[in-house]
Tab-separated table of N, CA and C in Angstrom:
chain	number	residue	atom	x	y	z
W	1	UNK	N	-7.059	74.923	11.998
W	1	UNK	CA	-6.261	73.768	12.365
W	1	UNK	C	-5.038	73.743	11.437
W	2	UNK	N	-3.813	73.060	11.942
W	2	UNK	CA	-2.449	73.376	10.849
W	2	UNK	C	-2.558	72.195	10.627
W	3	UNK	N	-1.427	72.318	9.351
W	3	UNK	CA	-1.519	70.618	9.332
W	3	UNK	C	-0.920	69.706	9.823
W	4	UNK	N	-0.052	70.112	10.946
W	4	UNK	CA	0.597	69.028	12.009
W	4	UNK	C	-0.733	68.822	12.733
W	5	UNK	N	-1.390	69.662	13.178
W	5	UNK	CA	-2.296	69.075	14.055
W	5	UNK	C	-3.612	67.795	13.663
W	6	UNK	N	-3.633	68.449	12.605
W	6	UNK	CA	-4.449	67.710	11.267
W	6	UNK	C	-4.222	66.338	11.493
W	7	UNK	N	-2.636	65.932	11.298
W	7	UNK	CA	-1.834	64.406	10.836
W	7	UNK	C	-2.384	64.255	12.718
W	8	UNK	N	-1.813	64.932	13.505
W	8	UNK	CA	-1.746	64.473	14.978
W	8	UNK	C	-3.369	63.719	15.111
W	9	UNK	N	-4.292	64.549	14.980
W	9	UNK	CA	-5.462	64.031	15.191
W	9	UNK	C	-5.705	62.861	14.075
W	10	UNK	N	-5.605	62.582	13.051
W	10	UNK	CA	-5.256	61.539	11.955
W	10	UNK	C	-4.794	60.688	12.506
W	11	UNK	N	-3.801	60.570	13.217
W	11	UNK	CA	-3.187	59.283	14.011
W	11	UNK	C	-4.012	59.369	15.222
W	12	UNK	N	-4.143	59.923	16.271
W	12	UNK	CA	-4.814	59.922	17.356
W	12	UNK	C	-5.993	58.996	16.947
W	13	UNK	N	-6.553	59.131	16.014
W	13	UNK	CA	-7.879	58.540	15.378
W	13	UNK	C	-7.792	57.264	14.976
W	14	UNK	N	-7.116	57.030	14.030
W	14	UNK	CA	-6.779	55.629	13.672
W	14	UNK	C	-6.281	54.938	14.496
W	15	UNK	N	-5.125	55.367	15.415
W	15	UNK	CA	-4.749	54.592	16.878
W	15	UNK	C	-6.031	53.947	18.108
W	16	UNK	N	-7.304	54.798	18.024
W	16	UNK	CA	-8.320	54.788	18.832
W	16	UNK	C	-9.265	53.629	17.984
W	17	UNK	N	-9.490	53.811	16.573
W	17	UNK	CA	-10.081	52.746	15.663
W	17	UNK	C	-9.224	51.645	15.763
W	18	UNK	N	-7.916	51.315	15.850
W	18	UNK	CA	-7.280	50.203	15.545
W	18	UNK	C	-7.822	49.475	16.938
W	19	UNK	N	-7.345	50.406	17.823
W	19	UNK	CA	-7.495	49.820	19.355
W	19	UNK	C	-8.804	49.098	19.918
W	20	UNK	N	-9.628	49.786	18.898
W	20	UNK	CA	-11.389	49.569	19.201
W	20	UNK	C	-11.383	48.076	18.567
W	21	UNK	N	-11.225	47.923	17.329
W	21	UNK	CA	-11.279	46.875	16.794
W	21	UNK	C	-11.005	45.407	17.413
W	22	UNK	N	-9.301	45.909	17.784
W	22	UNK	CA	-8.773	44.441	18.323
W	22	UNK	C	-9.261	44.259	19.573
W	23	UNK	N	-9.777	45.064	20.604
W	23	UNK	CA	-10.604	44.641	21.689
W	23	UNK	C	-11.953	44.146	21.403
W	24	UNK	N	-12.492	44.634	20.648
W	24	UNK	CA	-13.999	44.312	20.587
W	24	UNK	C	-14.313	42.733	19.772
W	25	UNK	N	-13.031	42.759	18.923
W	25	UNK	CA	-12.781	41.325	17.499
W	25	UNK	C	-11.962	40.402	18.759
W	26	UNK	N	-11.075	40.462	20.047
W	26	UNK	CA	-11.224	39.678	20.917
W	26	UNK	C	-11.866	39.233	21.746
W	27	UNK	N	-12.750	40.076	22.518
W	27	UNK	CA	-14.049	40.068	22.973
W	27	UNK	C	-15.064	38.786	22.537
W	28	UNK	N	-15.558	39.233	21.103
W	28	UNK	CA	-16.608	38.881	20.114
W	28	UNK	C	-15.659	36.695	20.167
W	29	UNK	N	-14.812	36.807	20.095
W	29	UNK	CA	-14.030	35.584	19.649
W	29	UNK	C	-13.940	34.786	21.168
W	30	UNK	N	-13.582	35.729	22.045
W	30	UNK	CA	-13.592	34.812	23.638
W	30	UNK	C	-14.908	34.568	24.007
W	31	UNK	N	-15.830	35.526	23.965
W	31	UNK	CA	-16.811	34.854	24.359
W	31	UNK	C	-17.610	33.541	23.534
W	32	UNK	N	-17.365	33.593	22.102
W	32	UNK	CA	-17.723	32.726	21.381
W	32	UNK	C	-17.120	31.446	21.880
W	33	UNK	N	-15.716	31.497	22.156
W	33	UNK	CA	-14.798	30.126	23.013
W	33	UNK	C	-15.432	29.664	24.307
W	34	UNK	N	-15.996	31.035	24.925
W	34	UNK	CA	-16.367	30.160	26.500
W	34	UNK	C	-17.187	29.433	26.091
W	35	UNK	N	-18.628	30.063	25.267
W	35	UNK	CA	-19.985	29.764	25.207
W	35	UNK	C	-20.072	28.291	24.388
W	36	UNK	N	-18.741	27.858	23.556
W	36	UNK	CA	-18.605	26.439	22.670
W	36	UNK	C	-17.918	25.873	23.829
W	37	UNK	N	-17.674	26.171	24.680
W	37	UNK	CA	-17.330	24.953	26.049
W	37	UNK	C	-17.751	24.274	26.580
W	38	UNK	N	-17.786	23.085	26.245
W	38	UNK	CA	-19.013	22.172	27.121
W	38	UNK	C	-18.728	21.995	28.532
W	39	UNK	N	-20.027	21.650	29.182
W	39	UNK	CA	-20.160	21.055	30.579
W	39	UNK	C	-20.666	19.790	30.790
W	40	UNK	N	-19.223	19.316	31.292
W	40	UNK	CA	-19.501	17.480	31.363
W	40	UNK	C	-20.872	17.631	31.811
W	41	UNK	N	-21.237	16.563	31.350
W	41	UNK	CA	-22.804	15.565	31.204
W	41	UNK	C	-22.462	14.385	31.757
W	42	UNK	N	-22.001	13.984	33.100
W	42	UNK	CA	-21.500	12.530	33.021
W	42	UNK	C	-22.307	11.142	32.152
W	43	UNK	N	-23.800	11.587	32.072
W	43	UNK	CA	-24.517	10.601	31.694
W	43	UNK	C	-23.946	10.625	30.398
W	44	UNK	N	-23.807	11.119	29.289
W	44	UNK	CA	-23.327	11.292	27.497
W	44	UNK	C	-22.271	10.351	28.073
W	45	UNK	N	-21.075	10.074	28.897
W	45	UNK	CA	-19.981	9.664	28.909
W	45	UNK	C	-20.152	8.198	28.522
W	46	UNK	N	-18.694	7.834	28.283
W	46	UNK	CA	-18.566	5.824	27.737
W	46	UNK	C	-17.907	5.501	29.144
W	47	UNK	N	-17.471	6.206	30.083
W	47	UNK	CA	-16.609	5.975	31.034
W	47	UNK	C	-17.027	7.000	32.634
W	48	UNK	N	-16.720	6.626	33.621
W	48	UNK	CA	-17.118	7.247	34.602
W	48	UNK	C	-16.488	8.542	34.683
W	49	UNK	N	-17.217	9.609	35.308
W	49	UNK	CA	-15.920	10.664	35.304
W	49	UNK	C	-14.980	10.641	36.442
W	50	UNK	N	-14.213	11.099	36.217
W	50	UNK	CA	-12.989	11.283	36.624
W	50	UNK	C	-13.052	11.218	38.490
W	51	UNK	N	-12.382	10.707	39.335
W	51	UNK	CA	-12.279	11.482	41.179
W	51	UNK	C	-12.227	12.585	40.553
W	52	UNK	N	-12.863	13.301	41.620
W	52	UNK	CA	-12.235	14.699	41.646
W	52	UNK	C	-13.025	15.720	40.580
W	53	UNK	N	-14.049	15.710	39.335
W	53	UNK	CA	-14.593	16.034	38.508
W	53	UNK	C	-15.081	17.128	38.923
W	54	UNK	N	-14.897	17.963	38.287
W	54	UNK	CA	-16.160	19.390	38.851
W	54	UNK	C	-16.576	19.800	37.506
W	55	UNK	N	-17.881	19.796	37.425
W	55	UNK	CA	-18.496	20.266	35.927
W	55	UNK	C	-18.624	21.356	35.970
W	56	UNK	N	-18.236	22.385	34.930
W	56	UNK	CA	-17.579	23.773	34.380
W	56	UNK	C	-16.985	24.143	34.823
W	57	UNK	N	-15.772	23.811	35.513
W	57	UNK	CA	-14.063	23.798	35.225
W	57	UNK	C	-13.578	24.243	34.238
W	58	UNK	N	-13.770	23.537	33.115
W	58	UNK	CA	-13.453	23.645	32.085
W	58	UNK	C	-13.582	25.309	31.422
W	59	UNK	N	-14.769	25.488	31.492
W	59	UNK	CA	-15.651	26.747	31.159
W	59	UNK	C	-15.094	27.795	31.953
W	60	UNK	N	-14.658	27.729	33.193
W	60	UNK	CA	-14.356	28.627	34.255
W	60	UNK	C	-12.595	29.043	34.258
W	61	UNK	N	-11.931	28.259	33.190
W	61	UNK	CA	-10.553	28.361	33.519
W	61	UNK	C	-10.065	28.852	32.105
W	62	UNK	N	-11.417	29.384	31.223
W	62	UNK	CA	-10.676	30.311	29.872
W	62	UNK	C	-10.496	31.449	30.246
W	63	UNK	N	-9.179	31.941	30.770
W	63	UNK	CA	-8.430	33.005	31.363
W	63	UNK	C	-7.703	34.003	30.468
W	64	UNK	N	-8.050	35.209	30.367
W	64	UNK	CA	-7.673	36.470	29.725
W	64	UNK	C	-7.193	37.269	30.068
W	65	UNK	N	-5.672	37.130	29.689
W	65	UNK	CA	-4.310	38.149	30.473
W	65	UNK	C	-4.260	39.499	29.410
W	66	UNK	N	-3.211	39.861	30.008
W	66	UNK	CA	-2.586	40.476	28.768
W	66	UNK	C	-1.030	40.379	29.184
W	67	UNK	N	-0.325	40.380	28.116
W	67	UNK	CA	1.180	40.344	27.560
W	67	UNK	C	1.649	39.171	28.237
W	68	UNK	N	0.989	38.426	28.747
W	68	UNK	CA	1.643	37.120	29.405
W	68	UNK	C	0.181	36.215	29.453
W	69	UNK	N	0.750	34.827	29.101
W	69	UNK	CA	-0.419	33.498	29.052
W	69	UNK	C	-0.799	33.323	30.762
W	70	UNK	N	-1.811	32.978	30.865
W	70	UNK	CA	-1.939	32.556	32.376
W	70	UNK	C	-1.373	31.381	32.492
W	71	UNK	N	-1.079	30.791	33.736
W	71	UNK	CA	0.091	29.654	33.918
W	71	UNK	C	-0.450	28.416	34.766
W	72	UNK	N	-1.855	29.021	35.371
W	72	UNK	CA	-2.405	27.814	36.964
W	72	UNK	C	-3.918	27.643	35.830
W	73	UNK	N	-4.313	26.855	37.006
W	73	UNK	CA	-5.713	26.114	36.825
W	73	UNK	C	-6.319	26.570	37.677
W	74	UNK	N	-7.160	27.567	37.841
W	74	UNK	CA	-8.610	28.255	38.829
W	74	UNK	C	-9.324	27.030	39.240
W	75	UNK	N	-9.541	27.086	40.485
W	75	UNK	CA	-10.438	26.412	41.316
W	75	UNK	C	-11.027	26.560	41.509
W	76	UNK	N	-12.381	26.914	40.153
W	76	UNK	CA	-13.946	27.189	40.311
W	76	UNK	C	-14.661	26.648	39.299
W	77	UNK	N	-15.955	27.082	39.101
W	77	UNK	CA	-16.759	26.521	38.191
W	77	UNK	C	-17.668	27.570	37.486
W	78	UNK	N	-18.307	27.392	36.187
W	78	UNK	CA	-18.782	28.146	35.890
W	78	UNK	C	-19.591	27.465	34.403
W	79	UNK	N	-20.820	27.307	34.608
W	79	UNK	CA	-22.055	26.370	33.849
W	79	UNK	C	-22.148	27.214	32.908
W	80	UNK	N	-22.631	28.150	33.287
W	80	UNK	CA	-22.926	28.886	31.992
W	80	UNK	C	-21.861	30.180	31.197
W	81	UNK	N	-20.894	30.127	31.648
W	81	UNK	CA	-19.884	31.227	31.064
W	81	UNK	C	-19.898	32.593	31.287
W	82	UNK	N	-21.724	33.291	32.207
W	82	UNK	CA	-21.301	34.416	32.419
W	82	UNK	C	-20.435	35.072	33.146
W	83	UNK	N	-19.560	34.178	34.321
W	83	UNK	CA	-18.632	34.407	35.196
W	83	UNK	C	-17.230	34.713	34.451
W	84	UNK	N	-17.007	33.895	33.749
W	84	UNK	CA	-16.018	33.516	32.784
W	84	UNK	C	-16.293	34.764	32.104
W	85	UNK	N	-16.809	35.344	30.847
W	85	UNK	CA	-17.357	36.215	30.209
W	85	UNK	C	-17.060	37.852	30.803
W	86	UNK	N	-17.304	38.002	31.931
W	86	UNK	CA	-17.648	39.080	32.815
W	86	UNK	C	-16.394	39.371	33.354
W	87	UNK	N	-15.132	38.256	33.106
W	87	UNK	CA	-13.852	38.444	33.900
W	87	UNK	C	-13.141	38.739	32.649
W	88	UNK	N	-13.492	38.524	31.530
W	88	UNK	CA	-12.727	38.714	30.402
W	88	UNK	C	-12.911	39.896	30.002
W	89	UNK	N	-14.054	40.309	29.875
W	89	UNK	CA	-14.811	41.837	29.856
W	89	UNK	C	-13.584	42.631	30.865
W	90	UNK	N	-13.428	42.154	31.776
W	90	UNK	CA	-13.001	43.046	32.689
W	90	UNK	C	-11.429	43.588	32.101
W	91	UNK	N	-10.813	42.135	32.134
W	91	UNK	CA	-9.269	42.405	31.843
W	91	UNK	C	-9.337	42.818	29.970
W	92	UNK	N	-10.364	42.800	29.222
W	92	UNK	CA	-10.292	43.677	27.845
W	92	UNK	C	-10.650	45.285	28.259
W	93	UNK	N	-11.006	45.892	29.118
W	93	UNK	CA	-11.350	47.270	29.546
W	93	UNK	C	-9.714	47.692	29.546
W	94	UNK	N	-8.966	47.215	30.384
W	94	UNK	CA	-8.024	47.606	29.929
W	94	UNK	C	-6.695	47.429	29.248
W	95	UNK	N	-7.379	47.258	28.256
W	95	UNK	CA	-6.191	46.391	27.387
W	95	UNK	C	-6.317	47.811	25.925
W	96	UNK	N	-4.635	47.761	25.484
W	96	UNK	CA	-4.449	48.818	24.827
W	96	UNK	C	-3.840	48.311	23.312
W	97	UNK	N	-3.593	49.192	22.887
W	97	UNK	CA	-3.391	48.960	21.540
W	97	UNK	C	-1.710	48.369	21.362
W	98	UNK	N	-1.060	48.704	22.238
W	98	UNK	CA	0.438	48.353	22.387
W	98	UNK	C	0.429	46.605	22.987
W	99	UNK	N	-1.133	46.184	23.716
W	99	UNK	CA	-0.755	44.789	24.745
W	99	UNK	C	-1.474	43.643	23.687
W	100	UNK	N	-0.378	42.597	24.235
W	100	UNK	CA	-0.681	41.172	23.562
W	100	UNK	C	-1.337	40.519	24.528
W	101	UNK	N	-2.737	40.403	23.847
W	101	UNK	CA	-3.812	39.975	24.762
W	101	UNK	C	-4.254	38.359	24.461
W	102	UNK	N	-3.735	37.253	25.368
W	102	UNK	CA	-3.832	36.056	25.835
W	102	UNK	C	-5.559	35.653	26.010
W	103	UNK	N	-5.808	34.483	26.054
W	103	UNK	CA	-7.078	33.363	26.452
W	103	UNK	C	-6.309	31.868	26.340
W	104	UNK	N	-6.446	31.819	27.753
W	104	UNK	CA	-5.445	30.439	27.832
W	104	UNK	C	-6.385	29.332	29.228
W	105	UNK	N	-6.127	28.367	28.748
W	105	UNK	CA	-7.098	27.412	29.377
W	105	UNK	C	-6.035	26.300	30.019
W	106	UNK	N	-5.631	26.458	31.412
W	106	UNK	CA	-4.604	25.136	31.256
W	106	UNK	C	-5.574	23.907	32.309
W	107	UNK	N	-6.802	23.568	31.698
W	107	UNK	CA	-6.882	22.286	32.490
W	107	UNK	C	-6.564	21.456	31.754
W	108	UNK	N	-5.600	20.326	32.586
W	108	UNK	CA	-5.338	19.050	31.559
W	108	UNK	C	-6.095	18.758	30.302
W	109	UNK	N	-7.126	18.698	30.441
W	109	UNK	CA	-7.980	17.795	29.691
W	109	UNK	C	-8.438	18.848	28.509
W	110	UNK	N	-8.445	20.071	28.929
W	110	UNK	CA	-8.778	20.917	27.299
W	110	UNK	C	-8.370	20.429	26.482
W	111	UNK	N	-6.881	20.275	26.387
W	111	UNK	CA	-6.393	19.645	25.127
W	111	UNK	C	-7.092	18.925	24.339
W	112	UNK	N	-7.679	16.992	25.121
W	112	UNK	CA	-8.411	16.245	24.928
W	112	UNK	C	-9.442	16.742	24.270
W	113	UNK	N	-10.768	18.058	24.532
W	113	UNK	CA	-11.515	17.782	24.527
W	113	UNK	C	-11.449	19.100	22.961
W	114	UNK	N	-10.677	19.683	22.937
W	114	UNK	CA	-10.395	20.487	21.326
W	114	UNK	C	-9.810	19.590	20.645
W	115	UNK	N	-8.654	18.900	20.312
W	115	UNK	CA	-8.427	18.036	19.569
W	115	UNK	C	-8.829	16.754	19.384
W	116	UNK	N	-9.207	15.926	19.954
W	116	UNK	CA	-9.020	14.696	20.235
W	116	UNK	C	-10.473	13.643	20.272
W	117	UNK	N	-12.052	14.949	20.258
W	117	UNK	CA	-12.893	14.686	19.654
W	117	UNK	C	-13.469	13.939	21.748
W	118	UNK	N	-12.686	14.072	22.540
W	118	UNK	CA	-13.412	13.868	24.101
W	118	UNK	C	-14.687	14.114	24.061
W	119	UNK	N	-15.691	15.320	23.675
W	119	UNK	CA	-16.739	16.090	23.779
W	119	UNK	C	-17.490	15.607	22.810
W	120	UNK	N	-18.715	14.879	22.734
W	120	UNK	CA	-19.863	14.845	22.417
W	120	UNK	C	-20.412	16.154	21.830
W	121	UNK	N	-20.154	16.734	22.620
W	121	UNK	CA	-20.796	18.353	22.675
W	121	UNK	C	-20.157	19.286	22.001
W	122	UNK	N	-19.061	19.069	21.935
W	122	UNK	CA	-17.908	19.757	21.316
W	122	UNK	C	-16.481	19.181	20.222
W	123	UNK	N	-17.477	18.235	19.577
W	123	UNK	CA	-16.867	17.118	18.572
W	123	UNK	C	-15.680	18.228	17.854
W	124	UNK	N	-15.951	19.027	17.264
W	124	UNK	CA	-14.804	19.907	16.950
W	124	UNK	C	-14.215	21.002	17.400
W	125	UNK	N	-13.798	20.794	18.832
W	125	UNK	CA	-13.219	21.847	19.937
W	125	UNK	C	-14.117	22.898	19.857
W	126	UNK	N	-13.758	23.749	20.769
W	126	UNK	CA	-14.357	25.154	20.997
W	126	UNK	C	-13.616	26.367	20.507
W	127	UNK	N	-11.960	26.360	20.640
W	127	UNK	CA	-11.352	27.495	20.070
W	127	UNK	C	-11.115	27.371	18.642
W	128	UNK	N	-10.706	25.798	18.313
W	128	UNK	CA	-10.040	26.014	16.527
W	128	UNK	C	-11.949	26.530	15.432
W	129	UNK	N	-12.879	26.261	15.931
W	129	UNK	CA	-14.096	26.319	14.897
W	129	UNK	C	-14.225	28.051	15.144
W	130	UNK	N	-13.779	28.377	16.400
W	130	UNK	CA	-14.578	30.043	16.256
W	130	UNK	C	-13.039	31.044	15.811
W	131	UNK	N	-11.648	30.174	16.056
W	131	UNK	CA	-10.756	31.051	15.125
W	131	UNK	C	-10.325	31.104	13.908
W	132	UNK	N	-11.394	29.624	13.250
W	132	UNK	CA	-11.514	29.953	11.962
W	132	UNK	C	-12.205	30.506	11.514
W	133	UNK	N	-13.406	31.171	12.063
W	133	UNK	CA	-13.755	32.323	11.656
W	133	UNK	C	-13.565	33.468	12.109
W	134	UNK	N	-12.393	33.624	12.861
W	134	UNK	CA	-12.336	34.853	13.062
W	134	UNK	C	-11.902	36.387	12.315
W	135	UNK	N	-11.529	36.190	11.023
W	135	UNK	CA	-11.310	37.177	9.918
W	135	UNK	C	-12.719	37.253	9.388
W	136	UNK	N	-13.946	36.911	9.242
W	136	UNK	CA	-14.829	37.589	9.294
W	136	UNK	C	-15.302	38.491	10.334
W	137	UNK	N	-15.454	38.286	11.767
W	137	UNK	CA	-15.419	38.075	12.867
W	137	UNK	C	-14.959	40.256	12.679
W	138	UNK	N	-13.561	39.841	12.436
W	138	UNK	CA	-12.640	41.342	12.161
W	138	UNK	C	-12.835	42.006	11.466
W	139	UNK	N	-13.000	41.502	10.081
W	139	UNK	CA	-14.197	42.222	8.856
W	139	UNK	C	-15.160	42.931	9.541
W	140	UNK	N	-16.356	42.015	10.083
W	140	UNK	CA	-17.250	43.300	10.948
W	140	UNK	C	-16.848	43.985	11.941
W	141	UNK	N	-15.912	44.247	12.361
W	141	UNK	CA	-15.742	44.827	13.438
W	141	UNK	C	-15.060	46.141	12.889
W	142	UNK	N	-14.298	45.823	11.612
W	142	UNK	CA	-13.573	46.824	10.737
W	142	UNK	C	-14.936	47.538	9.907
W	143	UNK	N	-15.636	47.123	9.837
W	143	UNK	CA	-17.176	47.870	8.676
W	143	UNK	C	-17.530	48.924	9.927
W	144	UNK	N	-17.569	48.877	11.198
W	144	UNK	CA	-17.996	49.888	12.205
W	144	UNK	C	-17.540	51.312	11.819
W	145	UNK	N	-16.058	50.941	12.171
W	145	UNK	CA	-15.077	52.001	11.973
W	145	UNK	C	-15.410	53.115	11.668
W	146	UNK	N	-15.392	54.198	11.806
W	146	UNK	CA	-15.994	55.750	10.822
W	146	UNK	C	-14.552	56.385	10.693
């Protein structure tokens, strides 16, 4: 082997480790976001829910682009997150080391229910508690590495 080829495979390598990482350390972090998503309980509520309410909405509309935020509100549902989960899986398969990879939630009321303490269930949102840990999160995902 020369040693251009040497450095070539040297980068080839570390490009393939970097790439591994930030998919798998987004992965590990979205699904942690769906799975802290609650599903209205109307009974927990102080107030009726909403016309129009569909329970796991919420859960069903954490959407995973790449290089661009998603922009609509999905018109489905999803209780337990493996739907949600399984679509994110999908659009991280191909996601590369060059793409800025999005999880964006636009139902009204997310806002409410991460900041603003809405959720019983989710007294301290679902995304800010699992992206503060997410530099451990990357730590293990960086200990894999060979």
């Amino acid at each position: 082997m020369s040693f251009i080829s040497g450095i070539e495979n040297f980068v080839a390598k570390t490009r393939f480790n970097i790439t591994e990482v930030k998919i798998n350390s987004a992965r590990k972090l979205f699904e942690k976001v769906v799975k802290d998503t609650p599903v209205g309980k109307p009974e927990l509520w102080k107030r009726n829910p909403p016309v129009g309410y569909v329970p796991g909405q919420l859960k069903a509309n954490w959407q995973c682009t790449l290089n661009s935020p998603a922009t609509s509100v999905l018109n489905e549902r999803d209780t337990n997150g493996s739907a949600t989960i399984a679509k994110i899986r999908t659009v991280l398969a191909d996601a590369g080391l060059e793409d800025t990879i999005y999880l964006t939630n636009k139902v009204p009321y997310a806002e409410r229910i991460e900041y603003f303490g809405h959720s019983s269930q989710a007294p301290e949102g679902m995304a800010r508690i699992n992206v503060a840990a997410f530099q451990h999160l990357v730590q293990a995902e960086v200990s894999k590495v060979k």
